[in-house]
Coordinates of C-alpha atoms in Angstrom, one line a residue:
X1 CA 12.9 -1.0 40.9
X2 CA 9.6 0.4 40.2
X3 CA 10.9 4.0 40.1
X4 CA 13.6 3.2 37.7
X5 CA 10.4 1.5 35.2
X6 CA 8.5 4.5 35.5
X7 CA 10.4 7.1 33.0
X8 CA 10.4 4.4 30.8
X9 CA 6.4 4.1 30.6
X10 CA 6.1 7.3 28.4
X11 CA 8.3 5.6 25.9
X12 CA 6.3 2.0 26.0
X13 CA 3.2 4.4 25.4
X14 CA 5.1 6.3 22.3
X15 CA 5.8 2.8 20.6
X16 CA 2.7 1.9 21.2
X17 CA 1.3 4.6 19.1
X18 CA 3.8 4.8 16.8
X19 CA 3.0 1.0 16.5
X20 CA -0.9 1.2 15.9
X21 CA -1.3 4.3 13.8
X22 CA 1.5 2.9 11.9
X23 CA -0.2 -0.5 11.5
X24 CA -3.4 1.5 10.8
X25 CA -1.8 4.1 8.1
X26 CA -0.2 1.0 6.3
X27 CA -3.6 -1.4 6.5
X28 CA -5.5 2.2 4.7
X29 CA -2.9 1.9 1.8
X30 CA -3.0 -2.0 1.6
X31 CA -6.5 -1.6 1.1
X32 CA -6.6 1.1 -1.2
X33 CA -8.3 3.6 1.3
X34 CA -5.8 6.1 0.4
X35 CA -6.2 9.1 -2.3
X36 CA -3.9 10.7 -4.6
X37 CA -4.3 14.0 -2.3
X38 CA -2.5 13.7 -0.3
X39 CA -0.8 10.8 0.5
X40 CA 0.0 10.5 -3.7
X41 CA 0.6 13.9 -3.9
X42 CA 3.5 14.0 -1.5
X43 CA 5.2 10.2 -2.2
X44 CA 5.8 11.5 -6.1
X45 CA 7.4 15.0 -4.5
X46 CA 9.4 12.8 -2.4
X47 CA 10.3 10.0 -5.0
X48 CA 11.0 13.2 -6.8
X49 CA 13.6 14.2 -4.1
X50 CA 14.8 10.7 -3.7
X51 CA 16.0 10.8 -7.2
X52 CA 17.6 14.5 -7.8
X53 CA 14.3 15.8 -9.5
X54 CA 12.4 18.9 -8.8
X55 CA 9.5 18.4 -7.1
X56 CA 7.0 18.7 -9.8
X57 CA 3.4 17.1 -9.2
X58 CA 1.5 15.8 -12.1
X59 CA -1.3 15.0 -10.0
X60 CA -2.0 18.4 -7.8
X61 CA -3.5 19.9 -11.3
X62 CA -3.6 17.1 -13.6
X63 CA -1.1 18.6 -16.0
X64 CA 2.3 17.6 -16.9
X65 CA 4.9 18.5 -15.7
X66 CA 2.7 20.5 -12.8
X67 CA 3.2 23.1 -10.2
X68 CA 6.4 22.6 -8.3
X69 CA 5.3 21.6 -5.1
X70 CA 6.8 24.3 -2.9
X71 CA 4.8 26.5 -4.1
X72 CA 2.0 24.5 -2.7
X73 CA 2.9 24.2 1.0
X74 CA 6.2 25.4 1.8
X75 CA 7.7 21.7 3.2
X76 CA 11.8 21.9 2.6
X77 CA 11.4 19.7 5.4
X78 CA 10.8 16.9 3.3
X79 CA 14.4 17.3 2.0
X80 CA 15.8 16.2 5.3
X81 CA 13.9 13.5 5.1
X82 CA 15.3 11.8 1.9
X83 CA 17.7 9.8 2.9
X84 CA 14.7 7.6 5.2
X85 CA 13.6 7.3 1.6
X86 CA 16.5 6.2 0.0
X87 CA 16.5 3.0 2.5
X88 CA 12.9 2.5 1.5
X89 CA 11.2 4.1 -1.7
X90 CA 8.0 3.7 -0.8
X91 CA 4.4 5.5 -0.1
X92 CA 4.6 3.6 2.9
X93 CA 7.6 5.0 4.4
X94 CA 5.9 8.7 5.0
X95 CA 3.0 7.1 6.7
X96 CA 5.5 5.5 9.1
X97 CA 7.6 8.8 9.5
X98 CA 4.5 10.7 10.0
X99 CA 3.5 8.1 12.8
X100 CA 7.2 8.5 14.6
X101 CA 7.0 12.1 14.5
X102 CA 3.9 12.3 16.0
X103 CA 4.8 9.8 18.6
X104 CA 8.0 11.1 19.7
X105 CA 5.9 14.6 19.7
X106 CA 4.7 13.0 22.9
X107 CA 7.9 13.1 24.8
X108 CA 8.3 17.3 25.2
X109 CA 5.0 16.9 26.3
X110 CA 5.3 14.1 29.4
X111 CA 8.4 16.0 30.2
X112 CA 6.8 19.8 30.2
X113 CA 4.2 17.9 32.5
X114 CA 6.8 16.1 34.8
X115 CA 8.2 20.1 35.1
X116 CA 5.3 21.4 36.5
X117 CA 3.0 19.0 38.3
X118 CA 5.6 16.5 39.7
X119 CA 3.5 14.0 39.3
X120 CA 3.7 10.5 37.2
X121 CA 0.4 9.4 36.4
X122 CA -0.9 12.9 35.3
X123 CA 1.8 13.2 32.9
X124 CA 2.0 10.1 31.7
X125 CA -2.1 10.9 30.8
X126 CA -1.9 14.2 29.5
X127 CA 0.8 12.2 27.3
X128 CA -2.0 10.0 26.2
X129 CA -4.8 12.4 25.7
X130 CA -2.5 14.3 23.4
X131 CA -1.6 10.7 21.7
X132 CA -5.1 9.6 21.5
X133 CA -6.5 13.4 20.6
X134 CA -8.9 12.8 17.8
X135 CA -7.5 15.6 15.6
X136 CA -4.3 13.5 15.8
X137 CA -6.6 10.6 14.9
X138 CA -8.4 12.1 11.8
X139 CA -4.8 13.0 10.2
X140 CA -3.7 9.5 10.7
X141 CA -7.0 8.2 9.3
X142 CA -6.7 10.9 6.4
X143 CA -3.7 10.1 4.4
X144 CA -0.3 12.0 5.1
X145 CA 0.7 15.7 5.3
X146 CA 3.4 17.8 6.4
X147 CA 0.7 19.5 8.8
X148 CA 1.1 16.7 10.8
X149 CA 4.8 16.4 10.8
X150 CA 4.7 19.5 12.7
X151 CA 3.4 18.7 16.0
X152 CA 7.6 17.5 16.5
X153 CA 9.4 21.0 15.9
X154 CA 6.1 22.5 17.9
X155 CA 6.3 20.3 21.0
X156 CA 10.5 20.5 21.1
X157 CA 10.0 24.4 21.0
X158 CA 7.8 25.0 24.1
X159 CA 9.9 22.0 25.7
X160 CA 13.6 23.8 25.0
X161 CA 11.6 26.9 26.1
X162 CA 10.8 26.0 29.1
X163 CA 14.3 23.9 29.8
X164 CA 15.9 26.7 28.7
X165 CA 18.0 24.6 25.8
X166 CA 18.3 27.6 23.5
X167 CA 20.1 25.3 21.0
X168 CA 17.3 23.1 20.4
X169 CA 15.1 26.0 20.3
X170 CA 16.1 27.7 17.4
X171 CA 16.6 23.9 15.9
X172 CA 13.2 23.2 16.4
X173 CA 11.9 26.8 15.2
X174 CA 13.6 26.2 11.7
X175 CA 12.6 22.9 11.9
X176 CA 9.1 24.5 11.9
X177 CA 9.8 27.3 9.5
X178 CA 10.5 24.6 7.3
X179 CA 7.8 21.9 8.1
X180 CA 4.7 24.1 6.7
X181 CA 4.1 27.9 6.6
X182 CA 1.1 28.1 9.5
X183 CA 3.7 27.0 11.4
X184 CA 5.9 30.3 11.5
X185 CA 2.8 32.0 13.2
X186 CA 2.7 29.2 15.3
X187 CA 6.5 30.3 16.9
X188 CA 4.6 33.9 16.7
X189 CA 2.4 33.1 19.5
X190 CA 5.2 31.3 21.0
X191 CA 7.3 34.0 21.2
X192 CA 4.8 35.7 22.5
X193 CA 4.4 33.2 25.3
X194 CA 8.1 33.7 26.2
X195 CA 7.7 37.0 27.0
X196 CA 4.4 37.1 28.9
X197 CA 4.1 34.0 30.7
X198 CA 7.8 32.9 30.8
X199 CA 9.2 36.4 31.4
X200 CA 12.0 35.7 28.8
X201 CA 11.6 39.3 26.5
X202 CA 14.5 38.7 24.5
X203 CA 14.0 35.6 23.2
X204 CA 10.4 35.8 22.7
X205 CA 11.0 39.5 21.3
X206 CA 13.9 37.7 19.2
X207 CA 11.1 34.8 18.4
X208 CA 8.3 37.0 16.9
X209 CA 10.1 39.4 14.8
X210 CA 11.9 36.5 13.3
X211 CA 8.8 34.3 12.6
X212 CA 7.1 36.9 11.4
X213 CA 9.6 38.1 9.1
X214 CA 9.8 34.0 7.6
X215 CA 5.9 34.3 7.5
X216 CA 6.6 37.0 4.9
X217 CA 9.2 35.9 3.0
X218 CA 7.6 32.9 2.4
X219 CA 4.1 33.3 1.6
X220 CA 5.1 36.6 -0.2
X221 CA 8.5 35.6 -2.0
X222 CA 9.3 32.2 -2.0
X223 CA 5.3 30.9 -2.7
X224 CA 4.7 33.0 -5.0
X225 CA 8.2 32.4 -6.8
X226 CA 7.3 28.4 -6.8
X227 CA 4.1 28.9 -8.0
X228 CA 4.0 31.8 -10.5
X229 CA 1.0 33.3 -8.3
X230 CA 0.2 34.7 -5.6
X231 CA -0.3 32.9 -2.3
X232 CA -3.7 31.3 -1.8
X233 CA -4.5 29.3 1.7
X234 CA -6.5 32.4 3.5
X235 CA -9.5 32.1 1.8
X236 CA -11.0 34.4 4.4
X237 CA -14.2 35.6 4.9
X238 CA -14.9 38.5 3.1
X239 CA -15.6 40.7 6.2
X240 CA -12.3 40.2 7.7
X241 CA -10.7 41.1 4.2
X242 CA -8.4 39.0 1.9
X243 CA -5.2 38.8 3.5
X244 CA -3.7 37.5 6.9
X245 CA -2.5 41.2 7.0
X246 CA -6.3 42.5 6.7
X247 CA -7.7 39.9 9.4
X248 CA -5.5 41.5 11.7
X249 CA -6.4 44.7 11.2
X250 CA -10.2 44.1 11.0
X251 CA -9.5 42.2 14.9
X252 CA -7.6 45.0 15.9
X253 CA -10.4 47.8 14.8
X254 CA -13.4 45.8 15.5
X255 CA -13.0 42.4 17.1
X256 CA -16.9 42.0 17.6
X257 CA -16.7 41.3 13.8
X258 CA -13.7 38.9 14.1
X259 CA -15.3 37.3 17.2
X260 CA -18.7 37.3 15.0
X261 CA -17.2 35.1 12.1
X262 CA -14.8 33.1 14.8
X263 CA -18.3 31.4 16.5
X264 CA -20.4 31.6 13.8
X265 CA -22.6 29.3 12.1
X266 CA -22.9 27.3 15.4
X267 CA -20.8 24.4 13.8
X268 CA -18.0 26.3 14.3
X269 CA -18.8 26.4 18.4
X270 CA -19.6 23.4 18.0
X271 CA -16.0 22.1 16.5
X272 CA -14.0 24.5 18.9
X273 CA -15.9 22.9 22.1
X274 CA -15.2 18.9 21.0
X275 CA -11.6 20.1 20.6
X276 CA -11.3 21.2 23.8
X277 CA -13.3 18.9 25.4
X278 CA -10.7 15.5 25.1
X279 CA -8.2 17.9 27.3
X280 CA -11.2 18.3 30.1
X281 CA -11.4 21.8 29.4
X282 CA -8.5 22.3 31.9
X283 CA -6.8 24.3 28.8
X284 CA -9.4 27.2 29.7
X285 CA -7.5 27.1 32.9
X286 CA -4.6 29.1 31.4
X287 CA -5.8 31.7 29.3
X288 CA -3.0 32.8 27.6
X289 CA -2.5 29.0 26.7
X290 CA -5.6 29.3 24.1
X291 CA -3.8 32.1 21.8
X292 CA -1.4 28.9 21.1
X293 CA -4.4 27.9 19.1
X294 CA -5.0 31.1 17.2
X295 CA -3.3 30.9 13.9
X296 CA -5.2 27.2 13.5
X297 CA -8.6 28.5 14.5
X298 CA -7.9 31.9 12.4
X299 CA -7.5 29.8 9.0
X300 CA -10.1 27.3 9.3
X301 CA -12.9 29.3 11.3
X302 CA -12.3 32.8 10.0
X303 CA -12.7 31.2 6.0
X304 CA -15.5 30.3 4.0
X305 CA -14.4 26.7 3.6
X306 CA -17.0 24.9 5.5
X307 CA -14.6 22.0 5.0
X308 CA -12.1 23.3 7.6
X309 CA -15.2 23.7 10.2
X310 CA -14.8 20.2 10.9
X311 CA -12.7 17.8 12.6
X312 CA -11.8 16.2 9.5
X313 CA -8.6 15.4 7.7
X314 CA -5.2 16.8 9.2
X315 CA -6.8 20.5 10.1
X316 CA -6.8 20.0 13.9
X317 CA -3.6 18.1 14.1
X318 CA -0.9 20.6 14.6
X319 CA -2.7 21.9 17.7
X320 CA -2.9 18.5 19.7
X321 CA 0.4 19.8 21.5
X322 CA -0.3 23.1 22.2
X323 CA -3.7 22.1 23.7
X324 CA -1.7 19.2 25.7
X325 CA 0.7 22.1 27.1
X326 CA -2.4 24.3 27.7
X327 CA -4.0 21.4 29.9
X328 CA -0.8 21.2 32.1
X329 CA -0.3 24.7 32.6
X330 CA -4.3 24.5 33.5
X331 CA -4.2 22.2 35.9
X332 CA -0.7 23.6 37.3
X333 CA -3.6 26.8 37.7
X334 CA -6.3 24.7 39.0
X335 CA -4.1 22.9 41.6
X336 CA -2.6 26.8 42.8
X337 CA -6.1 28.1 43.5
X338 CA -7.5 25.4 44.9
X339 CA -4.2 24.5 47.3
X340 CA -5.3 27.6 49.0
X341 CA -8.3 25.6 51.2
X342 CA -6.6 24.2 53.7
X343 CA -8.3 20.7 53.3
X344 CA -7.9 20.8 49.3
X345 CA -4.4 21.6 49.8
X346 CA -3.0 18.3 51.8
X347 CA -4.3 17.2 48.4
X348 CA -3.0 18.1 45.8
X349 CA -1.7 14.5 44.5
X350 CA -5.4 13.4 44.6
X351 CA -5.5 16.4 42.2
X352 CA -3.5 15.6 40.1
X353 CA -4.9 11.5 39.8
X354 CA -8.3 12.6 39.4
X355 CA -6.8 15.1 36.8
X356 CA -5.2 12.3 35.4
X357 CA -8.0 10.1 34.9
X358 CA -10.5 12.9 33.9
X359 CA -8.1 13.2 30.3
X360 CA -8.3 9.7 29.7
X361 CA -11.9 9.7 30.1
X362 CA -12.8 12.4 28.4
X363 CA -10.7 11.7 25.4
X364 CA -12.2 8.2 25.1
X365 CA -15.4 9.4 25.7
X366 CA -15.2 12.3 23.0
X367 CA -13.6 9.3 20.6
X368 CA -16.9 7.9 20.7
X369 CA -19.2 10.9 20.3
X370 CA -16.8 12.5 17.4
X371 CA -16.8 9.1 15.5
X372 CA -13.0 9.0 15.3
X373 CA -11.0 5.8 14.1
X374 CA -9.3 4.9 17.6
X375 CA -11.4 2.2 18.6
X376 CA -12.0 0.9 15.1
X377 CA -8.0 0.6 15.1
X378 CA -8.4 -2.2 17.3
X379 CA -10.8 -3.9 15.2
X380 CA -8.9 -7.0 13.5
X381 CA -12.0 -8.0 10.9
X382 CA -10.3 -4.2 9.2
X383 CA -6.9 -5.6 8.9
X384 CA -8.4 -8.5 6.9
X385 CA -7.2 -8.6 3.1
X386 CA -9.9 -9.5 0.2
X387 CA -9.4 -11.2 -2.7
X388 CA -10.2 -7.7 -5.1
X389 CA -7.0 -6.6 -3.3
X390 CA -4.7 -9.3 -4.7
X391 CA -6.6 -8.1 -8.4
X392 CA -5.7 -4.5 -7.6
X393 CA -2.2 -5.5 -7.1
X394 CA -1.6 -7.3 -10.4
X395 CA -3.0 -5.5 -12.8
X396 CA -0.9 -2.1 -10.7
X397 CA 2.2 -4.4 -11.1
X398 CA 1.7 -5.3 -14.8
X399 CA 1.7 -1.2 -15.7
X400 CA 5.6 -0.5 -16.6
X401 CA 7.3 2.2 -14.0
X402 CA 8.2 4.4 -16.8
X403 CA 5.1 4.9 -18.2
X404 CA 2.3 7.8 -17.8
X405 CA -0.9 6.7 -16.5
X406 CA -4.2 8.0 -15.5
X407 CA -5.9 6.2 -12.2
X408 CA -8.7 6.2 -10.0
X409 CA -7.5 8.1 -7.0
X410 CA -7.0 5.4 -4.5
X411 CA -4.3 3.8 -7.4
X412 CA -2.0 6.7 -7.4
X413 CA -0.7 6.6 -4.4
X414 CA 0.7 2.7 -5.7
X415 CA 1.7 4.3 -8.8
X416 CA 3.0 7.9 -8.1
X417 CA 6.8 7.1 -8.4
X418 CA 6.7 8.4 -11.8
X419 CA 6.9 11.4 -13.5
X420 CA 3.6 11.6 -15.3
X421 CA 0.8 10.0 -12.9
X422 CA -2.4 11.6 -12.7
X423 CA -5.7 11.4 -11.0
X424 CA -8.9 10.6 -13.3
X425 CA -10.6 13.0 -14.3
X426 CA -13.1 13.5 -16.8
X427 CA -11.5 16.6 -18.7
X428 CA -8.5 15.4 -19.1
X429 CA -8.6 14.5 -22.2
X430 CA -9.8 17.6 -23.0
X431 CA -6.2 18.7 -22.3
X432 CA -4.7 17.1 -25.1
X433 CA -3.3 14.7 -22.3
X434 CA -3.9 10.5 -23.3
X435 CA -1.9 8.4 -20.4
X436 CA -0.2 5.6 -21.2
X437 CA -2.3 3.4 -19.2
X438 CA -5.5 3.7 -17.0
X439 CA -7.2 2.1 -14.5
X440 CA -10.1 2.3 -13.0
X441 CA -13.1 -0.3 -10.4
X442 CA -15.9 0.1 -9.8
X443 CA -15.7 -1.2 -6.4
X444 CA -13.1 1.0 -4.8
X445 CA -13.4 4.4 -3.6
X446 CA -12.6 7.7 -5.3
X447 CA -12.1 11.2 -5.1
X448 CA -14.4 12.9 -6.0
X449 CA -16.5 10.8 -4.0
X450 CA -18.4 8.9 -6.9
X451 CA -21.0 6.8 -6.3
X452 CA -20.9 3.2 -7.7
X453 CA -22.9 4.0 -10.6
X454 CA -21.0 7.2 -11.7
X455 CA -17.6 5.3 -12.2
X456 CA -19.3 2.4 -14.2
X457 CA -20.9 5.0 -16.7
X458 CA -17.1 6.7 -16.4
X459 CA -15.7 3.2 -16.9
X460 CA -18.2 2.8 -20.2
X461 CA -17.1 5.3 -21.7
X462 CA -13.1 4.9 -21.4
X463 CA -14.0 1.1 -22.6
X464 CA -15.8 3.1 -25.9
X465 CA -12.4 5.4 -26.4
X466 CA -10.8 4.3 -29.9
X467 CA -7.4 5.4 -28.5
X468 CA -7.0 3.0 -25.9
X469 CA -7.0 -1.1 -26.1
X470 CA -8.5 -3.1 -23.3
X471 CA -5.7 -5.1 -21.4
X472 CA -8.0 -6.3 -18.5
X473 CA -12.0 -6.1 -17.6
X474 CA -13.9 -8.4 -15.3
X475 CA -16.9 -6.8 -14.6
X476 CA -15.2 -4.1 -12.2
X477 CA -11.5 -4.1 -12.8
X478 CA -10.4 -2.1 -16.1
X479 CA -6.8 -1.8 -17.6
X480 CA -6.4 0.1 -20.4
X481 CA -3.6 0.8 -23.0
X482 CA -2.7 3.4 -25.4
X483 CA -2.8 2.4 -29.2
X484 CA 0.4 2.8 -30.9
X485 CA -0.7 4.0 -34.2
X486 CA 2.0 3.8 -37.0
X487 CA 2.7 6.1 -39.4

């Protein structure tokens, strides 16, 4: 009996995640603790989807009709994912999506550890640590984004790769391709894996000429053609040049600078070790593993946006997999030297438990020093609703669906299945734009992060605006209208 429970423990652990970041996600939105990017940005592309539209964003600009969206991030993806929001049109329905895929990300991983240590309780942890990994954290906390979506096709690559289930591999690469365009450098390294550590040349030779060539064709034709620009994530640092193309070259001709930008300001070290860290290290185990975690590490330590330095956001979720996979192949590694002492040897399942118990230690332990939401999740004073809310809610309700409206940025993600939504902003105006409707409190959050004080002198002067008639102000709360004027 209790070996027939065990395969099922992964899965109780799965639903238990998918369960409590779901909860989590869904409490942020009830509470208005989500922001127009992303979470509003990506719930009008989708409503957009939903209902035969292009997937133009008023709010990515402020401008109407906006940038299509594709040429933003590259996330076809969301396509597939329609008809889950055809059963349920709502915001609410991409934070639980983005919960099940990274939940069910976790079963390549148990399975990938089953493989190669043969042993129950050590995959069933490094199942956890990647679970509870506190990049994986910080994207739930965040909002939603496709970046996060990825750690499925990710985590069912390496797993067909190693099972050798070529269907499901190329599945899962264009599953990838089409997720987010880091991710095609991603298979890159992958393919790279195949042929170096897996000894499988013509896939992996196969792999890497065929993610490089959708790198290309994406960032340099179907971006562009989206956007009516040029592609612009790299945002390198200007020593390493201004392409992904230049980067490699400078690395190639003189890594020392590469290396120099890679660890430098110490923050950087600093971000790189507490990633590592959760995973006991053992990653470093397997060298070759860490070049899994170069194309993340290239576009957030090798730019001059001081924002991707930390462990923030969604920036270090796609590479909770890879560093799971890196911590079994290290401890595989680990277990192979040290099984040649004699006396170490006749142990290797004490190994593997101490293994085991080091990840969820160290990921617990790393929860608490980085400050990341895991224990707070289980905090049920935060799942309490306030009165304000029930406000928040009425006034939202009372603003018809087809109209354009202008909202603090934790209202647009309730409000962003319309065409014209957009997040305030104090030029707008300026724009010859005048929404419909706005609203705005002083008590909620917003992006940009305004103090209390800046959105009552913002809220002052929208009350002093002769275009707009005052539907609703208690002291914090304000609904406004546009005038009508007749000819």
């Amino acid at each position: 009996m209790k070996a027939k429970i065990k395969p099922y423990l992964v899965w109780f652990l799965m639903l238990f995640f998918f369960v409590l970041y779901s909860a989590w996600s869904i409490n942020r939105y009830a509470h208005f603790q989500t922001d127009a990017i992303d979470l509003g940005l990506y719930a009008q592309t989708m409503w957009k989807y939903a209902n035969f539209k292009a997937p133009l964003s008023s709010i990515k600009y402020d401008t109407f009709p906006g940038p299509n969206m594709l040429g933003d991030h590259f996330h076809p993806v969301l396509v597939l994912l329609v008809p889950f929001y055809w059963l349920w049109q709502d915001p609410r329905m991409l934070l639980l999506l983005q919960a099940a895929f990274v939940a069910l990300a976790a079963w390549p991983i148990y399975m990938v550890a089953k493989k190669f240590s043969e042993h129950e309780f050590f995959s069933l942890c490094a199942s956890f640590a990647y679970l509870a990994f506190i990049g994986v954290q910080t994207a739930i906390d965040y909002d939603f984004h496709v970046a996060a979506l990825s750690v499925l096709p990710l985590s069912l690559t390496v797993y067909a790769l190693i099972f050798d289930k070529k269907l499901l591999y190329w599945l899962a690469w264009l599953m990838g391709v089409l997720t987010k365009e880091d991710v095609t450098l991603f298979m890159v390294v992958i393919g790279f894996l195949a042929i170096l550590k897996f000894k499988k040349e013509k896939l992996g030779v196969a792999t890497m000429i065929l993610s490089i060539a959708a790198y290309l064709l994406v960032t340099q034709l179907a971006i562009p053609y989206f956007k009516g620009d040029k592609f612009a994530y790299e945002e390198l640092d200007p020593s390493l040049g201004v392409s992904t193309v230049d980067m490699i070259k400078t690395t190639v001709v003189s890594p020392w600078v590469t290396a120099r930008v890679l660890f430098q300001p110490a923050l950087k070290f600093k971000t790189i070790t507490n990633l590592i860290a959760p995973f006991s290290f053992l990653p470093l185990f397997d060298p070759l593993s860490l070049l899994l975690l170069g194309p993340n590490f290239a576009s957030r330590f090798l730019t001059v946006l001081s924002q991707r330095w930390l462990i923030r956001y969604q920036y270090s979720v796609n590479i909770a997999p890879l560093l799971a996979f890196g911590t079994i192949w290290g401890m595989a590694n680990l277990v192979k030297v040290t099984g040649a002492v004699k006396f170490i040897a006749r142990r290797t399942k004490s190994l593997y438990w101490f293994g085991g118990a080091a990840l969820i230690l160290t990921t617990l332990i790393q929860t608490y020093r980085t400050q990341t939401p895991l224990f707070r999740m289980f905090n049920p004073q935060l799942y309490q609703s306030e009165p304000r809310f029930t406000i928040n809610n009425q006034l939202l309700s009372s603003i018809p669906k087809d109209s354009s409206v202008m909202a603090q940025s934790c209202f647009v993600p309730q409000l962003a299945h319309r065409d014209a939504i957009y997040r305030y902003e104090d030029t707008l105006f300026g724009k010859g734009i005048y929404p419909d409707y706005i609203i705005m409190s002083s008590t909620e959050h917003s992006d940009p992060p305004w103090s209390r004080p800046e959105l009552e002198e913002r809220i002052g002067k929208l009350r002093d605006n002769p275009r707009y008639e005052e539907l609703f102000w208690d002291g914090e709360r304000l609904l406004l209208k546009l005038l009508i004027k007749k000819d």
